């Protein structure tokens, strides 16, 4: 219990009268710290998220620290005052990731040379980071007819031909949405990635004119009009700060990964896979582990990939399944689908079944080529 006490102050257990007088030394040691409060906010609440410094035993909420910690860290932890370095908490996260990268080969997030900068859980900072539009209303005004149409398309519609895609449902609590955005901002900052929610075209790489769905070797399915409206609705909601109910967390084995922060229905649009668009021929010897196929052309020189190492969104942190493990396929709850959207190739991540709150998101990296090595995935 002593080790646990130093990681986080556990809630005081309920004891009966028969238990009085029979407390162990470890219980007495816990009681010595039962009145610890956070040095930042002064509150002793949220005890499960209250860290105690391994040197001075002062308390700090993980969400009061800057940068915010997404989870209670393993091993020793020291508060900023007891550290010889200004950003020890940031460096501690870097050390965890770098130690993991040097000793374990894991899929999707081989993070190297990280530098984490302070990211405060402040609304204005988060709004600026994600370039959220400032307006008096959180969503556009809809005509009565638009509301009827939106209500019809927001449900799960089953027809003889197909099932329509659904927009994500944001978390109602604005503070919780800020925490969700802060978790993504922390992960992007840690990996040196700039936030983008669109495909980016950079000088020296493939131009936008190269993204032509008509060049797809075996043809590409066209995103239906209703589904395109749902995709645009999701984009507009994010621009207004209505965020997908996703939380980015750090796992010692998987690295950064994504969890559902509320129940997500089957066929819900999770996000679009975005990043810098480049020719595959320029990336054949690239050691990046996050490239996504965008276009497989009949002429290989015109094939395109998405490279999310410089610009990306939450899609970069959704992990893949192990295609060689017996239970790998059972973990999959997201599917990756390429669409022709107004003549351009786009990649969407869509819920392939109902996803429960707290469940981690996984999809099959080998949905098309069956070439990505996944034997080492967890």
mmCIF file of C-alpha atoms in Angstrom:
data_model
loop_
_atom_site.group_PDB
_atom_site.id
_atom_site.type_symbol
_atom_site.label_atom_id
_atom_site.label_comp_id
_atom_site.label_asym_id
_atom_site.label_seq_id
_atom_site.Cartn_x
_atom_site.Cartn_y
_atom_site.Cartn_z
ATOM 1 C CA UNK A 1 0.000 0.000 0.000
ATOM 2 C CA UNK A 2 2.946 2.329 0.519
ATOM 3 C CA UNK A 3 3.740 2.295 -3.186
ATOM 4 C CA UNK A 4 0.116 2.958 -4.025
ATOM 5 C CA UNK A 5 0.029 5.850 -1.587
ATOM 6 C CA UNK A 6 2.843 7.543 -3.421
ATOM 7 C CA UNK A 7 1.202 7.188 -6.816
ATOM 8 C CA UNK A 8 -2.245 8.401 -5.911
ATOM 9 C CA UNK A 9 -4.179 8.963 -2.708
ATOM 10 C CA UNK A 10 -6.728 6.158 -2.452
ATOM 11 C CA UNK A 11 -10.201 6.853 -1.049
ATOM 12 C CA UNK A 12 -10.469 6.232 2.684
ATOM 13 C CA UNK A 13 -12.058 2.771 3.169
ATOM 14 C CA UNK A 14 -15.280 2.408 5.136
ATOM 15 C CA UNK A 15 -14.513 0.624 8.388
ATOM 16 C CA UNK A 16 -16.860 -0.930 10.916
ATOM 17 C CA UNK A 17 -16.482 -0.623 14.671
ATOM 18 C CA UNK A 18 -15.092 -4.159 14.801
ATOM 19 C CA UNK A 19 -12.240 -3.042 12.573
ATOM 20 C CA UNK A 20 -11.215 -0.178 14.873
ATOM 21 C CA UNK A 21 -8.018 -0.818 16.720
ATOM 22 C CA UNK A 22 -6.848 -3.515 14.344
ATOM 23 C CA UNK A 23 -5.393 -1.301 11.602
ATOM 24 C CA UNK A 24 -2.124 -2.337 10.018
ATOM 25 C CA UNK A 25 0.936 -0.127 9.719
ATOM 26 C CA UNK A 26 0.197 0.426 6.040
ATOM 27 C CA UNK A 27 -3.339 1.628 6.904
ATOM 28 C CA UNK A 28 -1.933 4.022 9.486
ATOM 29 C CA UNK A 29 0.505 5.279 6.879
ATOM 30 C CA UNK A 30 -2.389 5.918 4.483
ATOM 31 C CA UNK A 31 -4.274 7.827 7.177
ATOM 32 C CA UNK A 32 -1.322 10.154 7.564
ATOM 33 C CA UNK A 33 -2.017 11.309 4.002
ATOM 34 C CA UNK A 34 -5.803 11.253 4.088
ATOM 35 C CA UNK A 35 -5.973 15.060 4.346
ATOM 36 C CA UNK A 36 -3.741 15.765 1.351
ATOM 37 C CA UNK A 37 -5.085 18.415 -1.006
ATOM 38 C CA UNK A 38 -4.013 19.510 -4.459
ATOM 39 C CA UNK A 39 -1.380 22.251 -4.324
ATOM 40 C CA UNK A 40 -2.868 23.827 -7.462
ATOM 41 C CA UNK A 41 -6.618 23.962 -6.766
ATOM 42 C CA UNK A 42 -6.666 23.313 -3.011
ATOM 43 C CA UNK A 43 -9.231 20.535 -3.299
ATOM 44 C CA UNK A 44 -8.921 17.055 -1.857
ATOM 45 C CA UNK A 45 -11.631 15.631 -4.089
ATOM 46 C CA UNK A 46 -11.029 13.231 -6.998
ATOM 47 C CA UNK A 47 -8.639 11.237 -4.832
ATOM 48 C CA UNK A 48 -8.081 8.614 -7.517
ATOM 49 C CA UNK A 49 -6.484 11.324 -9.664
ATOM 50 C CA UNK A 50 -4.475 12.989 -6.885
ATOM 51 C CA UNK A 51 -0.749 12.297 -7.280
ATOM 52 C CA UNK A 52 1.677 12.487 -4.367
ATOM 53 C CA UNK A 53 5.248 13.557 -5.026
ATOM 54 C CA UNK A 54 7.739 10.790 -4.195
ATOM 55 C CA UNK A 55 10.027 13.355 -2.556
ATOM 56 C CA UNK A 56 7.919 15.951 -0.728
ATOM 57 C CA UNK A 57 4.560 14.076 -0.606
ATOM 58 C CA UNK A 58 2.641 17.151 -1.761
ATOM 59 C CA UNK A 59 -0.498 16.412 -3.775
ATOM 60 C CA UNK A 60 -1.340 17.392 -7.350
ATOM 61 C CA UNK A 61 -4.373 16.450 -9.462
ATOM 62 C CA UNK A 62 -3.308 14.979 -12.799
ATOM 63 C CA UNK A 63 -5.671 17.440 -14.507
ATOM 64 C CA UNK A 64 -4.223 20.412 -12.594
ATOM 65 C CA UNK A 65 -0.697 19.737 -13.829
ATOM 66 C CA UNK A 66 0.611 21.468 -16.926
ATOM 67 C CA UNK A 67 0.719 19.640 -19.237
ATOM 68 C CA UNK A 68 -2.283 17.624 -18.125
ATOM 69 C CA UNK A 69 -1.524 13.952 -17.488
ATOM 70 C CA UNK A 70 -4.024 11.627 -19.153
ATOM 71 C CA UNK A 71 -3.430 8.867 -16.597
ATOM 72 C CA UNK A 72 -1.608 8.150 -13.333
ATOM 73 C CA UNK A 73 2.022 7.465 -14.353
ATOM 74 C CA UNK A 74 3.828 4.280 -13.392
ATOM 75 C CA UNK A 75 7.067 4.371 -11.450
ATOM 76 C CA UNK A 76 8.367 7.330 -9.460
ATOM 77 C CA UNK A 77 6.908 10.794 -9.957
ATOM 78 C CA UNK A 78 8.241 14.142 -8.698
ATOM 79 C CA UNK A 79 6.450 17.469 -8.583
ATOM 80 C CA UNK A 80 7.900 20.425 -10.514
ATOM 81 C CA UNK A 81 9.344 21.976 -7.329
ATOM 82 C CA UNK A 82 11.382 18.849 -6.555
ATOM 83 C CA UNK A 83 12.757 18.563 -10.044
ATOM 84 C CA UNK A 84 15.991 20.098 -11.268
ATOM 85 C CA UNK A 85 14.395 20.486 -14.677
ATOM 86 C CA UNK A 86 11.557 22.882 -15.347
ATOM 87 C CA UNK A 87 9.465 20.402 -17.347
ATOM 88 C CA UNK A 88 10.105 17.155 -15.488
ATOM 89 C CA UNK A 89 6.532 15.938 -15.873
ATOM 90 C CA UNK A 90 6.815 16.401 -19.620
ATOM 91 C CA UNK A 91 10.211 14.730 -19.705
ATOM 92 C CA UNK A 92 8.882 11.837 -17.619
ATOM 93 C CA UNK A 93 6.316 11.104 -20.310
ATOM 94 C CA UNK A 94 9.036 11.324 -22.948
ATOM 95 C CA UNK A 95 11.203 8.883 -20.992
ATOM 96 C CA UNK A 96 8.305 6.427 -20.736
ATOM 97 C CA UNK A 97 7.696 6.561 -24.474
ATOM 98 C CA UNK A 98 11.380 6.480 -25.444
ATOM 99 C CA UNK A 99 12.105 3.592 -23.055
ATOM 100 C CA UNK A 100 9.223 1.682 -24.572
ATOM 101 C CA UNK A 101 10.334 2.428 -28.135
ATOM 102 C CA UNK A 102 13.890 1.246 -27.405
ATOM 103 C CA UNK A 103 12.854 -2.051 -25.826
ATOM 104 C CA UNK A 104 9.605 -3.094 -27.479
ATOM 105 C CA UNK A 105 8.596 -3.117 -31.112
ATOM 106 C CA UNK A 106 4.972 -2.040 -31.285
ATOM 107 C CA UNK A 107 2.560 -1.139 -34.040
ATOM 108 C CA UNK A 108 1.524 2.265 -35.220
ATOM 109 C CA UNK A 109 3.155 4.599 -32.673
ATOM 110 C CA UNK A 110 6.931 4.218 -32.883
ATOM 111 C CA UNK A 111 7.502 7.645 -31.388
ATOM 112 C CA UNK A 112 11.058 8.908 -31.614
ATOM 113 C CA UNK A 113 12.729 12.145 -30.519
ATOM 114 C CA UNK A 114 9.701 13.637 -28.782
ATOM 115 C CA UNK A 115 9.447 17.043 -27.209
ATOM 116 C CA UNK A 116 6.363 17.843 -25.168
ATOM 117 C CA UNK A 117 5.420 21.440 -24.538
ATOM 118 C CA UNK A 118 3.079 22.662 -21.843
ATOM 119 C CA UNK A 119 -0.543 22.543 -22.930
ATOM 120 C CA UNK A 120 -2.922 24.133 -20.400
ATOM 121 C CA UNK A 121 -6.491 22.950 -20.011
ATOM 122 C CA UNK A 122 -7.759 26.428 -20.878
ATOM 123 C CA UNK A 123 -10.661 26.945 -23.224
ATOM 124 C CA UNK A 124 -9.072 29.774 -25.222
ATOM 125 C CA UNK A 125 -5.844 27.788 -25.688
ATOM 126 C CA UNK A 126 -7.719 24.723 -26.922
ATOM 127 C CA UNK A 127 -9.895 26.826 -29.231
ATOM 128 C CA UNK A 128 -6.790 28.348 -30.782
ATOM 129 C CA UNK A 129 -4.991 24.996 -31.039
ATOM 130 C CA UNK A 130 -7.804 23.396 -33.031
ATOM 131 C CA UNK A 131 -8.767 26.659 -34.807
ATOM 132 C CA UNK A 132 -12.353 26.391 -33.611
ATOM 133 C CA UNK A 133 -14.612 29.087 -35.019
ATOM 134 C CA UNK A 134 -15.780 31.587 -32.415
ATOM 135 C CA UNK A 135 -19.476 32.325 -32.745
ATOM 136 C CA UNK A 136 -22.433 32.959 -30.483
ATOM 137 C CA UNK A 137 -24.168 29.773 -31.538
ATOM 138 C CA UNK A 138 -22.665 26.306 -31.420
ATOM 139 C CA UNK A 139 -24.354 25.221 -34.635
ATOM 140 C CA UNK A 140 -25.859 26.770 -37.733
ATOM 141 C CA UNK A 141 -29.505 27.694 -37.835
ATOM 142 C CA UNK A 142 -31.598 25.114 -39.619
ATOM 143 C CA UNK A 143 -34.835 25.638 -41.435
ATOM 144 C CA UNK A 144 -37.838 23.501 -40.372
ATOM 145 C CA UNK A 145 -37.402 21.383 -43.479
ATOM 146 C CA UNK A 146 -33.675 20.964 -42.738
ATOM 147 C CA UNK A 147 -34.471 19.908 -39.191
ATOM 148 C CA UNK A 148 -36.871 17.283 -40.473
ATOM 149 C CA UNK A 149 -34.311 16.012 -42.933
ATOM 150 C CA UNK A 150 -31.580 16.005 -40.289
ATOM 151 C CA UNK A 151 -33.811 14.124 -37.857
ATOM 152 C CA UNK A 152 -34.563 11.489 -40.446
ATOM 153 C CA UNK A 153 -30.933 10.959 -41.387
ATOM 154 C CA UNK A 154 -29.582 10.978 -37.832
ATOM 155 C CA UNK A 155 -31.246 7.665 -37.028
ATOM 156 C CA UNK A 156 -30.184 4.221 -38.160
ATOM 157 C CA UNK A 157 -31.930 3.792 -41.512
ATOM 158 C CA UNK A 158 -32.104 0.345 -43.068
ATOM 159 C CA UNK A 159 -33.060 -0.001 -46.707
ATOM 160 C CA UNK A 160 -32.875 -2.727 -49.296
ATOM 161 C CA UNK A 161 -29.714 -1.253 -50.814
ATOM 162 C CA UNK A 162 -27.605 0.151 -47.982
ATOM 163 C CA UNK A 163 -27.400 1.563 -44.477
ATOM 164 C CA UNK A 164 -26.619 5.243 -44.082
ATOM 165 C CA UNK A 165 -23.722 6.657 -42.129
ATOM 166 C CA UNK A 166 -24.385 8.449 -38.850
ATOM 167 C CA UNK A 167 -22.785 11.626 -37.487
ATOM 168 C CA UNK A 168 -20.998 11.317 -34.155
ATOM 169 C CA UNK A 169 -22.845 12.469 -31.031
ATOM 170 C CA UNK A 170 -20.745 14.920 -28.988
ATOM 171 C CA UNK A 171 -20.491 14.744 -25.212
ATOM 172 C CA UNK A 172 -22.991 17.141 -23.641
ATOM 173 C CA UNK A 173 -20.630 18.369 -20.899
ATOM 174 C CA UNK A 174 -18.510 21.237 -22.333
ATOM 175 C CA UNK A 175 -15.762 20.643 -19.763
ATOM 176 C CA UNK A 176 -15.529 16.995 -20.735
ATOM 177 C CA UNK A 177 -15.211 18.008 -24.380
ATOM 178 C CA UNK A 178 -12.308 20.259 -23.409
ATOM 179 C CA UNK A 179 -10.664 17.300 -21.676
ATOM 180 C CA UNK A 180 -11.133 15.204 -24.815
ATOM 181 C CA UNK A 181 -9.548 17.906 -26.961
ATOM 182 C CA UNK A 182 -6.754 18.411 -24.445
ATOM 183 C CA UNK A 183 -5.921 14.694 -24.573
ATOM 184 C CA UNK A 184 -5.577 14.891 -28.361
ATOM 185 C CA UNK A 185 -3.567 18.108 -28.136
ATOM 186 C CA UNK A 186 -1.185 16.448 -25.690
ATOM 187 C CA UNK A 187 -0.644 13.470 -28.010
ATOM 188 C CA UNK A 188 -0.155 15.679 -31.071
ATOM 189 C CA UNK A 189 2.290 17.892 -29.196
ATOM 190 C CA UNK A 190 4.194 14.851 -27.921
ATOM 191 C CA UNK A 191 4.623 13.511 -31.459
ATOM 192 C CA UNK A 192 5.491 16.889 -32.972
ATOM 193 C CA UNK A 193 2.349 16.888 -35.123
ATOM 194 C CA UNK A 194 0.271 19.890 -36.148
ATOM 195 C CA UNK A 195 -3.489 19.476 -36.001
ATOM 196 C CA UNK A 196 -5.308 19.257 -39.313
ATOM 197 C CA UNK A 197 -8.751 17.900 -40.111
ATOM 198 C CA UNK A 198 -8.263 17.950 -43.893
ATOM 199 C CA UNK A 199 -5.868 16.389 -46.373
ATOM 200 C CA UNK A 200 -2.872 18.680 -46.800
ATOM 201 C CA UNK A 201 -0.882 19.300 -49.947
ATOM 202 C CA UNK A 202 2.680 20.450 -49.381
ATOM 203 C CA UNK A 203 5.122 21.804 -51.924
ATOM 204 C CA UNK A 204 7.505 19.075 -53.066
ATOM 205 C CA UNK A 205 4.906 16.346 -52.544
ATOM 206 C CA UNK A 206 1.869 15.355 -54.592
ATOM 207 C CA UNK A 207 -0.306 18.283 -55.736
ATOM 208 C CA UNK A 208 -4.044 18.274 -55.158
ATOM 209 C CA UNK A 209 -4.610 17.678 -58.867
ATOM 210 C CA UNK A 210 -2.978 14.246 -58.439
ATOM 211 C CA UNK A 211 -5.785 13.150 -56.129
ATOM 212 C CA UNK A 212 -8.127 11.890 -58.827
ATOM 213 C CA UNK A 213 -10.472 9.038 -57.887
ATOM 214 C CA UNK A 214 -10.901 8.125 -61.561
ATOM 215 C CA UNK A 215 -7.322 6.794 -61.516
ATOM 216 C CA UNK A 216 -8.151 4.068 -58.971
ATOM 217 C CA UNK A 217 -7.121 0.739 -60.472
ATOM 218 C CA UNK A 218 -10.252 -1.242 -59.597
ATOM 219 C CA UNK A 219 -12.585 1.688 -59.247
ATOM 220 C CA UNK A 220 -13.657 3.445 -56.031
ATOM 221 C CA UNK A 221 -17.116 3.599 -54.523
ATOM 222 C CA UNK A 222 -18.754 7.013 -54.592
ATOM 223 C CA UNK A 223 -19.836 8.444 -51.244
ATOM 224 C CA UNK A 224 -23.640 8.840 -51.518
ATOM 225 C CA UNK A 225 -25.080 12.323 -51.190
ATOM 226 C CA UNK A 226 -26.732 11.636 -47.821
ATOM 227 C CA UNK A 227 -23.498 10.257 -46.388
ATOM 228 C CA UNK A 228 -21.546 13.217 -47.801
ATOM 229 C CA UNK A 229 -23.943 15.507 -45.926
ATOM 230 C CA UNK A 230 -23.269 13.569 -42.724
ATOM 231 C CA UNK A 231 -19.509 13.921 -43.265
ATOM 232 C CA UNK A 232 -19.861 17.669 -43.796
ATOM 233 C CA UNK A 233 -22.037 17.876 -40.699
ATOM 234 C CA UNK A 234 -19.291 16.201 -38.645
ATOM 235 C CA UNK A 235 -16.696 18.605 -40.047
ATOM 236 C CA UNK A 236 -18.875 21.617 -39.260
ATOM 237 C CA UNK A 237 -19.553 20.401 -35.725
ATOM 238 C CA UNK A 238 -15.830 20.070 -35.065
ATOM 239 C CA UNK A 239 -15.202 23.570 -36.383
ATOM 240 C CA UNK A 240 -17.715 24.802 -33.797
ATOM 241 C CA UNK A 241 -16.140 22.826 -30.939
ATOM 242 C CA UNK A 242 -18.640 19.937 -30.979
ATOM 243 C CA UNK A 243 -16.062 17.178 -30.601
ATOM 244 C CA UNK A 244 -16.235 13.401 -31.214
ATOM 245 C CA UNK A 245 -16.564 11.526 -27.889
ATOM 246 C CA UNK A 246 -13.000 10.170 -27.972
ATOM 247 C CA UNK A 247 -10.199 10.252 -25.409
ATOM 248 C CA UNK A 248 -6.518 9.759 -26.323
ATOM 249 C CA UNK A 249 -4.670 7.861 -23.593
ATOM 250 C CA UNK A 250 -1.143 6.512 -23.239
ATOM 251 C CA UNK A 251 -0.640 2.788 -22.797
ATOM 252 C CA UNK A 252 2.800 1.361 -21.856
ATOM 253 C CA UNK A 253 2.403 -1.401 -24.461
ATOM 254 C CA UNK A 254 0.459 0.274 -27.253
ATOM 255 C CA UNK A 255 1.673 3.854 -26.933
ATOM 256 C CA UNK A 256 -0.952 6.519 -27.589
ATOM 257 C CA UNK A 257 -4.330 4.947 -28.256
ATOM 258 C CA UNK A 258 -7.968 6.059 -28.465
ATOM 259 C CA UNK A 259 -10.903 5.153 -26.225
ATOM 260 C CA UNK A 260 -14.613 5.809 -26.689
ATOM 261 C CA UNK A 261 -15.741 8.351 -24.084
ATOM 262 C CA UNK A 262 -19.390 7.449 -24.577
ATOM 263 C CA UNK A 263 -21.337 4.744 -26.394
ATOM 264 C CA UNK A 264 -20.931 4.956 -30.176
ATOM 265 C CA UNK A 265 -23.442 3.398 -32.544
ATOM 266 C CA UNK A 266 -22.642 1.169 -35.480
ATOM 267 C CA UNK A 267 -21.943 3.084 -38.743
ATOM 268 C CA UNK A 268 -21.024 6.292 -36.909
ATOM 269 C CA UNK A 269 -18.398 8.419 -38.649
ATOM 270 C CA UNK A 270 -15.419 8.381 -36.277
ATOM 271 C CA UNK A 271 -13.111 10.661 -38.261
ATOM 272 C CA UNK A 272 -11.428 11.123 -41.600
ATOM 273 C CA UNK A 273 -7.859 9.877 -42.000
ATOM 274 C CA UNK A 274 -5.836 12.964 -42.914
ATOM 275 C CA UNK A 275 -2.236 14.060 -43.352
ATOM 276 C CA UNK A 276 0.174 15.136 -46.075
ATOM 277 C CA UNK A 277 -0.571 13.583 -49.472
ATOM 278 C CA UNK A 278 2.475 12.215 -51.310
ATOM 279 C CA UNK A 279 3.313 9.837 -54.125
ATOM 280 C CA UNK A 280 3.918 6.267 -52.988
ATOM 281 C CA UNK A 281 7.137 6.204 -55.024
ATOM 282 C CA UNK A 282 8.558 8.921 -52.767
ATOM 283 C CA UNK A 283 7.794 6.881 -49.647
ATOM 284 C CA UNK A 284 8.847 3.381 -50.629
ATOM 285 C CA UNK A 285 11.848 3.549 -48.296
ATOM 286 C CA UNK A 286 10.152 5.700 -45.659
ATOM 287 C CA UNK A 287 10.353 4.216 -42.165
ATOM 288 C CA UNK A 288 7.108 5.895 -41.092
ATOM 289 C CA UNK A 289 4.622 3.509 -39.508
ATOM 290 C CA UNK A 290 1.428 5.463 -40.070
ATOM 291 C CA UNK A 291 1.093 5.807 -43.842
ATOM 292 C CA UNK A 292 -2.338 5.121 -45.289
ATOM 293 C CA UNK A 293 -3.152 4.158 -48.873
ATOM 294 C CA UNK A 294 -5.152 6.918 -50.572
ATOM 295 C CA UNK A 295 -5.029 5.920 -54.257
ATOM 296 C CA UNK A 296 -3.912 2.677 -55.904
ATOM 297 C CA UNK A 297 -3.567 3.692 -59.546
ATOM 298 C CA UNK A 298 -3.156 1.438 -62.573
ATOM 299 C CA UNK A 299 0.029 3.389 -63.177
ATOM 300 C CA UNK A 300 2.042 2.793 -59.955
ATOM 301 C CA UNK A 301 3.822 6.132 -60.348
ATOM 302 C CA UNK A 302 0.498 7.888 -59.682
ATOM 303 C CA UNK A 303 -0.414 5.960 -56.524
ATOM 304 C CA UNK A 304 -0.835 8.152 -53.438
ATOM 305 C CA UNK A 305 -0.463 7.715 -49.677
ATOM 306 C CA UNK A 306 -1.413 9.809 -46.649
ATOM 307 C CA UNK A 307 1.501 10.661 -44.323
ATOM 308 C CA UNK A 308 0.235 11.859 -40.893
ATOM 309 C CA UNK A 309 3.626 12.475 -39.287
ATOM 310 C CA UNK A 310 3.474 16.280 -39.753
ATOM 311 C CA UNK A 311 -0.242 17.074 -39.964
ATOM 312 C CA UNK A 312 -2.976 14.857 -38.544
ATOM 313 C CA UNK A 313 -5.947 14.395 -36.239
ATOM 314 C CA UNK A 314 -7.156 11.679 -33.850
ATOM 315 C CA UNK A 315 -7.044 9.059 -36.635
ATOM 316 C CA UNK A 316 -3.277 8.765 -36.219
ATOM 317 C CA UNK A 317 -3.678 7.330 -32.726
ATOM 318 C CA UNK A 318 -6.268 4.640 -33.495
ATOM 319 C CA UNK A 319 -4.386 1.341 -33.375
ATOM 320 C CA UNK A 320 -4.568 -1.693 -35.628
ATOM 321 C CA UNK A 321 -5.439 -5.292 -34.855
ATOM 322 C CA UNK A 322 -3.026 -8.205 -34.902
ATOM 323 C CA UNK A 323 -4.030 -10.158 -38.019
ATOM 324 C CA UNK A 324 -2.095 -13.210 -36.773
ATOM 325 C CA UNK A 325 -3.544 -13.451 -33.243
ATOM 326 C CA UNK A 326 -6.619 -15.690 -32.706
ATOM 327 C CA UNK A 327 -8.562 -12.890 -31.019
ATOM 328 C CA UNK A 328 -7.246 -10.077 -33.185
ATOM 329 C CA UNK A 329 -10.275 -9.846 -35.435
ATOM 330 C CA UNK A 330 -12.630 -9.784 -32.445
ATOM 331 C CA UNK A 331 -11.046 -6.532 -31.244
ATOM 332 C CA UNK A 332 -11.896 -4.712 -34.461
ATOM 333 C CA UNK A 333 -14.687 -2.181 -34.003
ATOM 334 C CA UNK A 334 -13.750 0.339 -36.714
ATOM 335 C CA UNK A 335 -13.450 -0.129 -40.468
ATOM 336 C CA UNK A 336 -11.366 1.888 -42.906
ATOM 337 C CA UNK A 337 -13.175 2.745 -46.160
ATOM 338 C CA UNK A 338 -11.986 4.728 -49.184
ATOM 339 C CA UNK A 339 -14.551 6.849 -51.017
ATOM 340 C CA UNK A 340 -14.791 8.983 -54.115
ATOM 341 C CA UNK A 341 -15.959 12.362 -52.781
ATOM 342 C CA UNK A 342 -16.552 14.903 -55.538
ATOM 343 C CA UNK A 343 -13.907 13.255 -57.691
ATOM 344 C CA UNK A 344 -11.246 13.068 -54.951
ATOM 345 C CA UNK A 345 -10.124 10.092 -52.862
ATOM 346 C CA UNK A 346 -10.957 10.282 -49.151
ATOM 347 C CA UNK A 347 -10.445 7.758 -46.337
ATOM 348 C CA UNK A 348 -13.027 7.453 -43.553
ATOM 349 C CA UNK A 349 -12.886 5.532 -40.284
ATOM 350 C CA UNK A 350 -16.374 4.254 -39.452
ATOM 351 C CA UNK A 351 -17.703 2.254 -36.508
ATOM 352 C CA UNK A 352 -18.194 -1.329 -37.693
ATOM 353 C CA UNK A 353 -20.370 -2.243 -34.699
ATOM 354 C CA UNK A 354 -21.730 -0.676 -31.515
ATOM 355 C CA UNK A 355 -18.825 0.520 -29.351
ATOM 356 C CA UNK A 356 -19.180 0.742 -25.587
ATOM 357 C CA UNK A 357 -17.881 3.617 -23.486
ATOM 358 C CA UNK A 358 -14.316 2.903 -22.357
ATOM 359 C CA UNK A 359 -13.676 0.479 -25.230
ATOM 360 C CA UNK A 360 -10.530 1.096 -27.265
ATOM 361 C CA UNK A 361 -10.794 1.601 -30.996
ATOM 362 C CA UNK A 362 -9.099 -0.780 -33.450
ATOM 363 C CA UNK A 363 -9.257 -1.330 -37.200
ATOM 364 C CA UNK A 364 -7.589 -3.610 -39.738
ATOM 365 C CA UNK A 365 -4.480 -2.028 -41.250
ATOM 366 C CA UNK A 366 -4.582 -4.667 -43.987
ATOM 367 C CA UNK A 367 -8.075 -3.990 -45.223
ATOM 368 C CA UNK A 368 -6.787 -3.548 -48.780
ATOM 369 C CA UNK A 369 -3.196 -4.592 -49.481
ATOM 370 C CA UNK A 370 -2.588 -7.275 -46.827
ATOM 371 C CA UNK A 371 1.019 -6.142 -46.757
ATOM 372 C CA UNK A 372 1.384 -4.412 -43.384
ATOM 373 C CA UNK A 373 3.224 -6.563 -40.791
ATOM 374 C CA UNK A 374 1.086 -6.842 -37.668
ATOM 375 C CA UNK A 375 2.634 -9.860 -35.932
ATOM 376 C CA UNK A 376 4.034 -7.626 -33.179
ATOM 377 C CA UNK A 377 0.782 -5.808 -32.449
ATOM 378 C CA UNK A 378 -0.685 -6.283 -28.978
#
